[in-house]
mmCIF file of C-alpha atoms in Angstrom:
data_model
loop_
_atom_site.group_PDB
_atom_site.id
_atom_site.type_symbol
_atom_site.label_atom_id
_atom_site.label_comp_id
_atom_site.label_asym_id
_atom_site.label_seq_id
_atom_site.Cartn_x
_atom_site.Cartn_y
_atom_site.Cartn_z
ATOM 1 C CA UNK V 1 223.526 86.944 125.686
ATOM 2 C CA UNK V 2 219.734 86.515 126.484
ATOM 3 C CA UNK V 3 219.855 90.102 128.123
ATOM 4 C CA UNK V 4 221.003 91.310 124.815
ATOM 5 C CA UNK V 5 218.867 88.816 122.867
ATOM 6 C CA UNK V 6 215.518 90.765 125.793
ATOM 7 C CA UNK V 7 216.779 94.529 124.940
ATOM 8 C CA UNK V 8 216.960 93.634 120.698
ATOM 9 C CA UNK V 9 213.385 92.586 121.255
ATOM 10 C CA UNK V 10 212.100 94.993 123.047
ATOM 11 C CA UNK V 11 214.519 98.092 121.078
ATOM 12 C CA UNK V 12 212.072 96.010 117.924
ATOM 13 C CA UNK V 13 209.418 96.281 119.678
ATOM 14 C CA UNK V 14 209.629 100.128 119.944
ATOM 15 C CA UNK V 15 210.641 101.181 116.825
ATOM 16 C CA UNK V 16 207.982 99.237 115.247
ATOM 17 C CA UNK V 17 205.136 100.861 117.645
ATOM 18 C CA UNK V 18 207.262 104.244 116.620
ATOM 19 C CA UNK V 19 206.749 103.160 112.881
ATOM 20 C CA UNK V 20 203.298 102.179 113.080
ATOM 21 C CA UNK V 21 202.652 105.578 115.439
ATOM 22 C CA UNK V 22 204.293 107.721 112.440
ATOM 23 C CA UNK V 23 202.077 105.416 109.587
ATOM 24 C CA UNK V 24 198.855 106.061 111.497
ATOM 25 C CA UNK V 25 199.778 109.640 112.123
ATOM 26 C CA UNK V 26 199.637 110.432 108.105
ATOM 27 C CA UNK V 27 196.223 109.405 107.530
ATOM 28 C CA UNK V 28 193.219 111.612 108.380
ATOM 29 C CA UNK V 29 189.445 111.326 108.767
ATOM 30 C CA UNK V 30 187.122 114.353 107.581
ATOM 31 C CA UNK V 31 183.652 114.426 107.801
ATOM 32 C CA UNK V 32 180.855 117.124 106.176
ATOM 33 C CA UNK V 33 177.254 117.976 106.765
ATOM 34 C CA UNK V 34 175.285 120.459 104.830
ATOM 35 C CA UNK V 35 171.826 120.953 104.661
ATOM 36 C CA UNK V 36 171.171 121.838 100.708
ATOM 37 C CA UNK V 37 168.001 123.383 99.812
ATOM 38 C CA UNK V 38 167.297 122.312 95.708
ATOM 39 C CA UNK V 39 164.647 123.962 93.495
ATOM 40 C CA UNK V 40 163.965 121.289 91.001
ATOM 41 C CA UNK V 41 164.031 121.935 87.290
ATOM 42 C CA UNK V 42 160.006 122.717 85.676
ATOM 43 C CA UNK V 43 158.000 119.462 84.208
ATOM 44 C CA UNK V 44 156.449 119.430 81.245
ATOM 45 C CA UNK V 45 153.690 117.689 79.376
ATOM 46 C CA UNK V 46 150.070 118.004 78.696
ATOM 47 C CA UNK V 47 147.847 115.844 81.014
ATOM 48 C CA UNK V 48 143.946 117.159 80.110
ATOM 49 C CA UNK V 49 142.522 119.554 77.770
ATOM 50 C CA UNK V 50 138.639 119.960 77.088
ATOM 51 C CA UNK V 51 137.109 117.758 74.176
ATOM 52 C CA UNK V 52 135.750 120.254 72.296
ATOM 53 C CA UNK V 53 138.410 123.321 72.060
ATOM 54 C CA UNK V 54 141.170 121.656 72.473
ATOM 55 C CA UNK V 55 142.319 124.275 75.272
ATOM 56 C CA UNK V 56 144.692 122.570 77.598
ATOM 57 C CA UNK V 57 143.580 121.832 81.347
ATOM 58 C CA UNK V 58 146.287 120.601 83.041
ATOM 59 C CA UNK V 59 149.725 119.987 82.025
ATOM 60 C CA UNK V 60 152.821 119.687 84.124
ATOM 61 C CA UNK V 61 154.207 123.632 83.552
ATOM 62 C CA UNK V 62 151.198 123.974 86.231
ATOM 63 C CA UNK V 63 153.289 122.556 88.677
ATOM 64 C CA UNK V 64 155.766 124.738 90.571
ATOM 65 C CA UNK V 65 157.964 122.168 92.780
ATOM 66 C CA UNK V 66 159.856 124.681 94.402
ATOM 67 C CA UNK V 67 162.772 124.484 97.074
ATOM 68 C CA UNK V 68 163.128 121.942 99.250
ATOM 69 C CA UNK V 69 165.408 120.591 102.096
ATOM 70 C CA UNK V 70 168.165 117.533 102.016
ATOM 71 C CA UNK V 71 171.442 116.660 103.140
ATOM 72 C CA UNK V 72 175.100 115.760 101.408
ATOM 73 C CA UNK V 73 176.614 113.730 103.884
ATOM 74 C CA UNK V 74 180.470 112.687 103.510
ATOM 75 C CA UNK V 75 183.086 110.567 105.338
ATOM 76 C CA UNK V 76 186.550 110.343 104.101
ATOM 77 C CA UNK V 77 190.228 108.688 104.940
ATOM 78 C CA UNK V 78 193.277 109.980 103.459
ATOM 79 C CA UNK V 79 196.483 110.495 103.945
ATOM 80 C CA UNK V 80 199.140 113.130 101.552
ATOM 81 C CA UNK V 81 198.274 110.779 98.210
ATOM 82 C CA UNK V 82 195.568 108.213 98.455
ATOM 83 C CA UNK V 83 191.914 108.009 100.163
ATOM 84 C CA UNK V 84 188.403 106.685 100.023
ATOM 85 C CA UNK V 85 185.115 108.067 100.869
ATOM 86 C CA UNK V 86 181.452 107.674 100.937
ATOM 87 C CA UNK V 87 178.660 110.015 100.002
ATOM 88 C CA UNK V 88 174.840 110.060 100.809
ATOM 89 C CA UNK V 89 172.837 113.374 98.846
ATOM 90 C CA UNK V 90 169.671 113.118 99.068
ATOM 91 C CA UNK V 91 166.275 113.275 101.435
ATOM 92 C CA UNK V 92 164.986 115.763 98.846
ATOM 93 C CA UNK V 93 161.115 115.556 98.379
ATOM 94 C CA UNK V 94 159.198 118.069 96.327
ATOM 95 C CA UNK V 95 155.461 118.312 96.167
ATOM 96 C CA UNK V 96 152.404 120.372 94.758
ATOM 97 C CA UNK V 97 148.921 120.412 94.606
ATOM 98 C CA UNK V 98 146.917 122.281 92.473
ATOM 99 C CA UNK V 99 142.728 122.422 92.032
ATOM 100 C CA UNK V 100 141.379 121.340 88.842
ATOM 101 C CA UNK V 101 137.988 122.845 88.342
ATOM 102 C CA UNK V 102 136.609 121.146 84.467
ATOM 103 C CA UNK V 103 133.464 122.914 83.835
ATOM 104 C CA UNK V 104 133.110 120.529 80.599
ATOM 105 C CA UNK V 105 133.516 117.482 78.874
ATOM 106 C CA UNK V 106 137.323 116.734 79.358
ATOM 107 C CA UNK V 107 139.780 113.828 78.069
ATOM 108 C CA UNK V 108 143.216 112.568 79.258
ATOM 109 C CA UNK V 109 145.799 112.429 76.822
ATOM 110 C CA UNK V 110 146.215 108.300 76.694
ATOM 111 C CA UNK V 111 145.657 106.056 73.986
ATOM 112 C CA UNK V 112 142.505 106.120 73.921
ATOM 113 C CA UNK V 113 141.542 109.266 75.821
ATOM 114 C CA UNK V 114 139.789 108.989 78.502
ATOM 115 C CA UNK V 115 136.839 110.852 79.274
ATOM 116 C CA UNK V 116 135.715 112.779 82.225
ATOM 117 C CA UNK V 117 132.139 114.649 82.773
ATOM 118 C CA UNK V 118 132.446 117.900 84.767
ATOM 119 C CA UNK V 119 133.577 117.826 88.261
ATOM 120 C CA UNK V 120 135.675 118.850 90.847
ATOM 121 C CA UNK V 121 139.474 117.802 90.072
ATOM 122 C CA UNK V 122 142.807 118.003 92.108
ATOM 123 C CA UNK V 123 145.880 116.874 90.833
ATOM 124 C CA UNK V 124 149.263 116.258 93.173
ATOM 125 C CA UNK V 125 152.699 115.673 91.932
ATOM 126 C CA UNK V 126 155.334 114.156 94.105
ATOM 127 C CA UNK V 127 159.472 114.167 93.017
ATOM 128 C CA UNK V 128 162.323 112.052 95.073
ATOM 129 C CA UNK V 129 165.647 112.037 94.673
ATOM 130 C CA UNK V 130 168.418 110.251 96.299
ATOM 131 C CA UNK V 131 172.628 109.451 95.806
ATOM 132 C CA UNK V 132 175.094 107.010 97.473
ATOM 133 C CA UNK V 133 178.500 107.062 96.093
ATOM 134 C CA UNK V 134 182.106 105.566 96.878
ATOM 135 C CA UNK V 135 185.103 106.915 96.059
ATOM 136 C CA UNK V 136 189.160 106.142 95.627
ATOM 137 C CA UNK V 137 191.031 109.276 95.938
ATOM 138 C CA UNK V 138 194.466 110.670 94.458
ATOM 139 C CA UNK V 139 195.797 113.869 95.447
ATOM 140 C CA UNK V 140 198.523 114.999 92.930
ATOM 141 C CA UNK V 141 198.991 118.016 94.904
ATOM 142 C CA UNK V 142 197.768 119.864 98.755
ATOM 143 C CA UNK V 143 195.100 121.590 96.140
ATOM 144 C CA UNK V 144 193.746 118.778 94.236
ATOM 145 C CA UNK V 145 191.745 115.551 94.632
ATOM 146 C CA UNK V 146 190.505 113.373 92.020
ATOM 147 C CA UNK V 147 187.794 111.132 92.452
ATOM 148 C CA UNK V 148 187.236 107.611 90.634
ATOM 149 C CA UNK V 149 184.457 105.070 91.651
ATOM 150 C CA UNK V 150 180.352 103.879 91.712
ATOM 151 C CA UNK V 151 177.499 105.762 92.163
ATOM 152 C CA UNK V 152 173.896 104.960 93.084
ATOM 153 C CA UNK V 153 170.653 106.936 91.848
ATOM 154 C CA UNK V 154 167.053 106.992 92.903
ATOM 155 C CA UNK V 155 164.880 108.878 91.285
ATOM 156 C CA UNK V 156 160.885 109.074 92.187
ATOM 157 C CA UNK V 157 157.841 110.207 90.311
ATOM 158 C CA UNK V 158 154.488 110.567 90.663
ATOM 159 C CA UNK V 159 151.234 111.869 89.444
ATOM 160 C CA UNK V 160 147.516 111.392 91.035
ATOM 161 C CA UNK V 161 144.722 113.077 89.916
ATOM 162 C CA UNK V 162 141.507 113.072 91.806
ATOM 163 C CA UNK V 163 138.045 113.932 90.252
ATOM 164 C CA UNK V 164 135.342 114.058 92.778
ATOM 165 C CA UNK V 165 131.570 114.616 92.024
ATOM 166 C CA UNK V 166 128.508 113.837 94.082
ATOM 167 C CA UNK V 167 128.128 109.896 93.360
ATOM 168 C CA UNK V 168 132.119 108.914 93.466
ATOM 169 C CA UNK V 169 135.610 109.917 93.633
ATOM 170 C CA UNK V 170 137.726 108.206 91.050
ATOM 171 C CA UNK V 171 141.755 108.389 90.989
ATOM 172 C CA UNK V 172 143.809 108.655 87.735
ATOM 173 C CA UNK V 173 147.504 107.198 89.506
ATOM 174 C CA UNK V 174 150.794 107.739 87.396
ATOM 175 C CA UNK V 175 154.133 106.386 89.199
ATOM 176 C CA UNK V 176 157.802 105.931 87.583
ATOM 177 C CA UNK V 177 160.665 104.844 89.525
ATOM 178 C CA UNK V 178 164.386 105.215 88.442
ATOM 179 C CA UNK V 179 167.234 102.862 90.147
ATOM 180 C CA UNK V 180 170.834 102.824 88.874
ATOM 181 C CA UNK V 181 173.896 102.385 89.583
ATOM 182 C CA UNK V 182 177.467 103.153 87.451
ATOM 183 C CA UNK V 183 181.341 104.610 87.410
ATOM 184 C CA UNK V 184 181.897 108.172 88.311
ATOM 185 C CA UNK V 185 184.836 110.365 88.112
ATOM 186 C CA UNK V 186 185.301 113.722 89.457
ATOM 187 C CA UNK V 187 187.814 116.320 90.494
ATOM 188 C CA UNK V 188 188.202 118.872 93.666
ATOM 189 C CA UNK V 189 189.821 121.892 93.738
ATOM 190 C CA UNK V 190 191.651 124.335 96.316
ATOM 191 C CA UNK V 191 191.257 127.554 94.824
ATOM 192 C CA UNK V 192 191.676 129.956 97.921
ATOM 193 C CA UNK V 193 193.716 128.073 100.924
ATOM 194 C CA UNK V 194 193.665 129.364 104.458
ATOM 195 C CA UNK V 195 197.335 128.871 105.246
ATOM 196 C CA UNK V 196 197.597 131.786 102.369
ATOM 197 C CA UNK V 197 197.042 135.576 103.019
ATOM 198 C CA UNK V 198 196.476 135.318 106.788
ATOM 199 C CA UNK V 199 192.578 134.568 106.739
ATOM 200 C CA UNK V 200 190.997 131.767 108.170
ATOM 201 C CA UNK V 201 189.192 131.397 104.192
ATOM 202 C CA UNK V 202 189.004 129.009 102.199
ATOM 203 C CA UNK V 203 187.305 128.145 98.660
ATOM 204 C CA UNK V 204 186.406 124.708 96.694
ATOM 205 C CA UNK V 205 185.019 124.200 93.990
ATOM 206 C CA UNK V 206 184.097 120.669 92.708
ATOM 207 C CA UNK V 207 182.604 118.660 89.775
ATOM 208 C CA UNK V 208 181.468 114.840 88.721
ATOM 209 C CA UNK V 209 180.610 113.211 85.480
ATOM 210 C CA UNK V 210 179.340 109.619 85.576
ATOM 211 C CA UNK V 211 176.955 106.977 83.476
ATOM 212 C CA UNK V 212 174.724 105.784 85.347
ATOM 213 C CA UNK V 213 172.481 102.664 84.099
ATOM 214 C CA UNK V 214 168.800 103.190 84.951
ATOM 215 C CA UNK V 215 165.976 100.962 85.554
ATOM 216 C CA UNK V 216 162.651 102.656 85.122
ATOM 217 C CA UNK V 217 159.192 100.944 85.537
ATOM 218 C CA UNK V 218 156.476 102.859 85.073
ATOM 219 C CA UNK V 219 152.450 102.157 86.065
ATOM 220 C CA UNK V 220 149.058 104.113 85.230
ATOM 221 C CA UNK V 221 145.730 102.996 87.519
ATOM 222 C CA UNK V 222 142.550 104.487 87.125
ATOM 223 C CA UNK V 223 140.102 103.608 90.007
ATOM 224 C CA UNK V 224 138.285 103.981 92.940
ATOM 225 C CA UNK V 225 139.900 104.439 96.458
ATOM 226 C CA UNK V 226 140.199 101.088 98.023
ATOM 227 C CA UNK V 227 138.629 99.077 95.081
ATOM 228 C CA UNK V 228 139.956 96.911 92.095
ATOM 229 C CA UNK V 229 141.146 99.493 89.466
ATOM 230 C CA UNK V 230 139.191 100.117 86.355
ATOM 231 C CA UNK V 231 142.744 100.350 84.018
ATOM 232 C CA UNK V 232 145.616 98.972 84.662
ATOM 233 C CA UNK V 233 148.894 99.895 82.606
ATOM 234 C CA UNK V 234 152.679 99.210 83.268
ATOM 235 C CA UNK V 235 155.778 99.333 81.408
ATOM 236 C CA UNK V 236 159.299 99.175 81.865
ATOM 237 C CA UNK V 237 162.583 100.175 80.460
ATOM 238 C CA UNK V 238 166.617 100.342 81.165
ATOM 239 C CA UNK V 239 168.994 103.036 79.357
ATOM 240 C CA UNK V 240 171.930 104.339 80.633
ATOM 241 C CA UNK V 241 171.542 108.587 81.728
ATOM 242 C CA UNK V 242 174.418 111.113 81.645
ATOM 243 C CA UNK V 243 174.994 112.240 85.256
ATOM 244 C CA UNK V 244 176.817 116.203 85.569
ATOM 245 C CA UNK V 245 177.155 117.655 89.440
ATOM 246 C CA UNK V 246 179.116 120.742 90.170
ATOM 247 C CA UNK V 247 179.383 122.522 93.396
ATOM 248 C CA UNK V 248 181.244 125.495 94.965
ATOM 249 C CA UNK V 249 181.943 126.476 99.051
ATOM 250 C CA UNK V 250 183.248 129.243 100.371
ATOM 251 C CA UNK V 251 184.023 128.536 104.058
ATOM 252 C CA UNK V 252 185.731 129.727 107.377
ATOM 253 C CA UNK V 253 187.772 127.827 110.417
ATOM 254 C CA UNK V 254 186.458 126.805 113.141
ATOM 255 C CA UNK V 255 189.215 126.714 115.762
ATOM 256 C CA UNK V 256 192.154 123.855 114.707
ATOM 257 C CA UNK V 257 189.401 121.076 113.751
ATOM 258 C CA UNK V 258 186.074 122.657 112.399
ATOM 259 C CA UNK V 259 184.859 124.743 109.806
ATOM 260 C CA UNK V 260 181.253 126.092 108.632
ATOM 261 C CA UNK V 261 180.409 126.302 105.239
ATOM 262 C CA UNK V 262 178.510 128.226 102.184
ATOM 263 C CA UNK V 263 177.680 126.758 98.819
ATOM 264 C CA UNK V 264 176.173 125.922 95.933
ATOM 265 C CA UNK V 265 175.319 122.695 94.291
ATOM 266 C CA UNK V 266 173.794 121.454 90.766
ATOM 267 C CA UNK V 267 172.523 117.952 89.663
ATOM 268 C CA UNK V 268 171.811 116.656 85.664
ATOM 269 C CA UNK V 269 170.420 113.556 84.261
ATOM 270 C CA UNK V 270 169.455 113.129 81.023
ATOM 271 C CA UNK V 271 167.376 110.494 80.019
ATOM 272 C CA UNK V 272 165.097 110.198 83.036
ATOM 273 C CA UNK V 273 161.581 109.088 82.498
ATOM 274 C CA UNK V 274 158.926 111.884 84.309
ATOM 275 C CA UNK V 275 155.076 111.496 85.529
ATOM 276 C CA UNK V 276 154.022 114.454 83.213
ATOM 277 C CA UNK V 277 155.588 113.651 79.915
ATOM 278 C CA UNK V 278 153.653 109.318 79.942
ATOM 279 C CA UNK V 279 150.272 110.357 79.097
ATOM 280 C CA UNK V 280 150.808 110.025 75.615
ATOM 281 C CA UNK V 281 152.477 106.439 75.615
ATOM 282 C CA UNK V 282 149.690 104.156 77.912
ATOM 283 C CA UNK V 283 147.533 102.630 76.254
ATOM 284 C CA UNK V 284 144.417 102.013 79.007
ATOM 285 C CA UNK V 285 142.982 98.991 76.726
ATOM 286 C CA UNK V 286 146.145 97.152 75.871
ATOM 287 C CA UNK V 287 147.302 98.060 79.836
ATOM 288 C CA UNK V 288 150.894 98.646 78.493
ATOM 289 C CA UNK V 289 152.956 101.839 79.222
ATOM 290 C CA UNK V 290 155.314 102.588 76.715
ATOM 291 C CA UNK V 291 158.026 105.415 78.757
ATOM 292 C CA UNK V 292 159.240 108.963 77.109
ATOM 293 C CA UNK V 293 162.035 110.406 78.402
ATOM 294 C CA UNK V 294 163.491 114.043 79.355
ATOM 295 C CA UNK V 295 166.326 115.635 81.602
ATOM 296 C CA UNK V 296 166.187 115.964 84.968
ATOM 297 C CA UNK V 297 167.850 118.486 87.120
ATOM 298 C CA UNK V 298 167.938 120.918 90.069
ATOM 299 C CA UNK V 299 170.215 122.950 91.661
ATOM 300 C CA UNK V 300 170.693 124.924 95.156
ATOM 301 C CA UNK V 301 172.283 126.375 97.841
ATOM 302 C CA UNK V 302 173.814 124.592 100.560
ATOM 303 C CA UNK V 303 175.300 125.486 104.212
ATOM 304 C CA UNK V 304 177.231 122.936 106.643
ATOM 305 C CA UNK V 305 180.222 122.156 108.772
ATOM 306 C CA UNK V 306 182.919 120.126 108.248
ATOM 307 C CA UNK V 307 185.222 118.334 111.083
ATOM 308 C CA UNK V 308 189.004 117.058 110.350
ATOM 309 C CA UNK V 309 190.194 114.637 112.772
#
């Protein structure tokens, strides 16, 4: 009886490291890199215009941010029905500088304006943007995913403009950050399959909707380098933003595991709070910053590999 009792356990013993083989089998772990290059949406807002005429001498059409580099990083488990995954977008910094030569009496648009004699000016404006998200997954079908869970946004502005003339150089600083975080939902679609027509092709297309609840603070210092400012001005705010992505790939196999891809990708946020649309709302004497808002948004092309293990 105890050699039957020994070959029950152990006949146990491998069906349930069968079982547990077979449940582990199911699931799968994919992983994507692309490298996304984003050409962020034009800034507006006048910044300086001469005293006298009114003509405008900076304003934030003047900047051209261009395209720049990032990364949408993913990591997912799933098996025919159910998954979770994690998302990082971001790493995208965009930056220009332009000259500012005032060849007369100038003000900056803030409450009161602020005067400037003639002088040499240069004016940079920076632009972050970064993304974390988690995700549950549900996949109705071998064609489509949908997507439920929390996103993260960081959002970065700022404006500096330097006017330098023969006895000092004084800075006129404007920074806003944006930090949020709220639900998502999203779908993925199939549209062209490899296993279909022979060719190692495929095609996705994708899209997300969220509300995402945004902390902005704001700050405006006018000053010398290295010395205790002249103004001072801060504010702060919190609203929630409508957040829109879409994205399309187009992409071949690799051998059995791998697969490069094509794409293109598009971002939206309303409600976001940018460096070249707060002149009007500091007020230098009171040193409060009260914030304006507009849309934010960018969109790219992007090229990567993804892995299936």
């Amino acid at each position: 009886m105890r050699h039957f009792g020994i070959v029950g356990l152990f006949a146990l013993g491998v069906t349930f490291i069968e079982a547990t083989g077979a449940l582990a089998q199911e699931w799968t772990f994919n992983s994507s890199l692309d490298f996304v290059y984003l050409n962020r949406g034009d800034v507006e807002g006048g910044l300086i215009e001469y005293t006298a005429t009114g003509e405008p001498v900076l304003s934030g059409s003047d900047f051209d941010l261009g395209w720049v580099p990032g990364v949408d990083a993913q990591a997912r488990v799933h098996n025919d029905r159910w998954g979770a995954g994690v998302r990082y977008l971001g790493g995208f910094n965009w930056d220009d500088r332009v000259a500012v030569p005032i060849t007369d009496f100038a003000i900056f648009l803030t409450e009161p304006a602020l005067s400037v004699i003639p002088a040499d000016f240069s004016a940079s404006y920076g632009s972050r943007l970064d993304s974390f998200e988690f995700n549950g997954m549900w996949m109705p079908s071998s064609r489509v995913t949908v997507l439920g869970g929390l996103r993260w946004v960081g959002i970065d502005d700022s404006l500096l403009v330097r006017g330098t003339s023969s006895v000092a150089v004084l800075d006129f600083n404007l920074s806003l950050e944006s930090r949020g975080l709220g639900p998502q939902i999203g779908a993925e679609f199939r549209v062209i399959d490899p296993s279909e027509g022979g060719l190692p092709i495929f095609l996705d297309v994708d899209a997300r909707i969220g509300a995402v609840y945004l902390s902005h603070d704001g700050a405006f210092i006018v000053g010398q380098p290295s010395l205790a400012p002249i103004f001072d001005s801060a504010g702060g705010a919190s609203d929630w933003s409508f957040l829109g992505e879409v994205g399309a790939k187009i992409g071949a196999k690799v051998g059995e595991r791998g697969s490069v891809t094509l794409g293109y990708r598009g971002v939206y946020l309303n409600r976001v709070p940018q460096a070249a649309g707060q002149y009007p709302g500091v007020d230098v004497l009171a040193g409060t910053m009260e914030l304006s808002y507009d849309s934010f948004w960018s969109h790219g092309v992007t090229v990567g590999f993804e892995m299936n293990f």
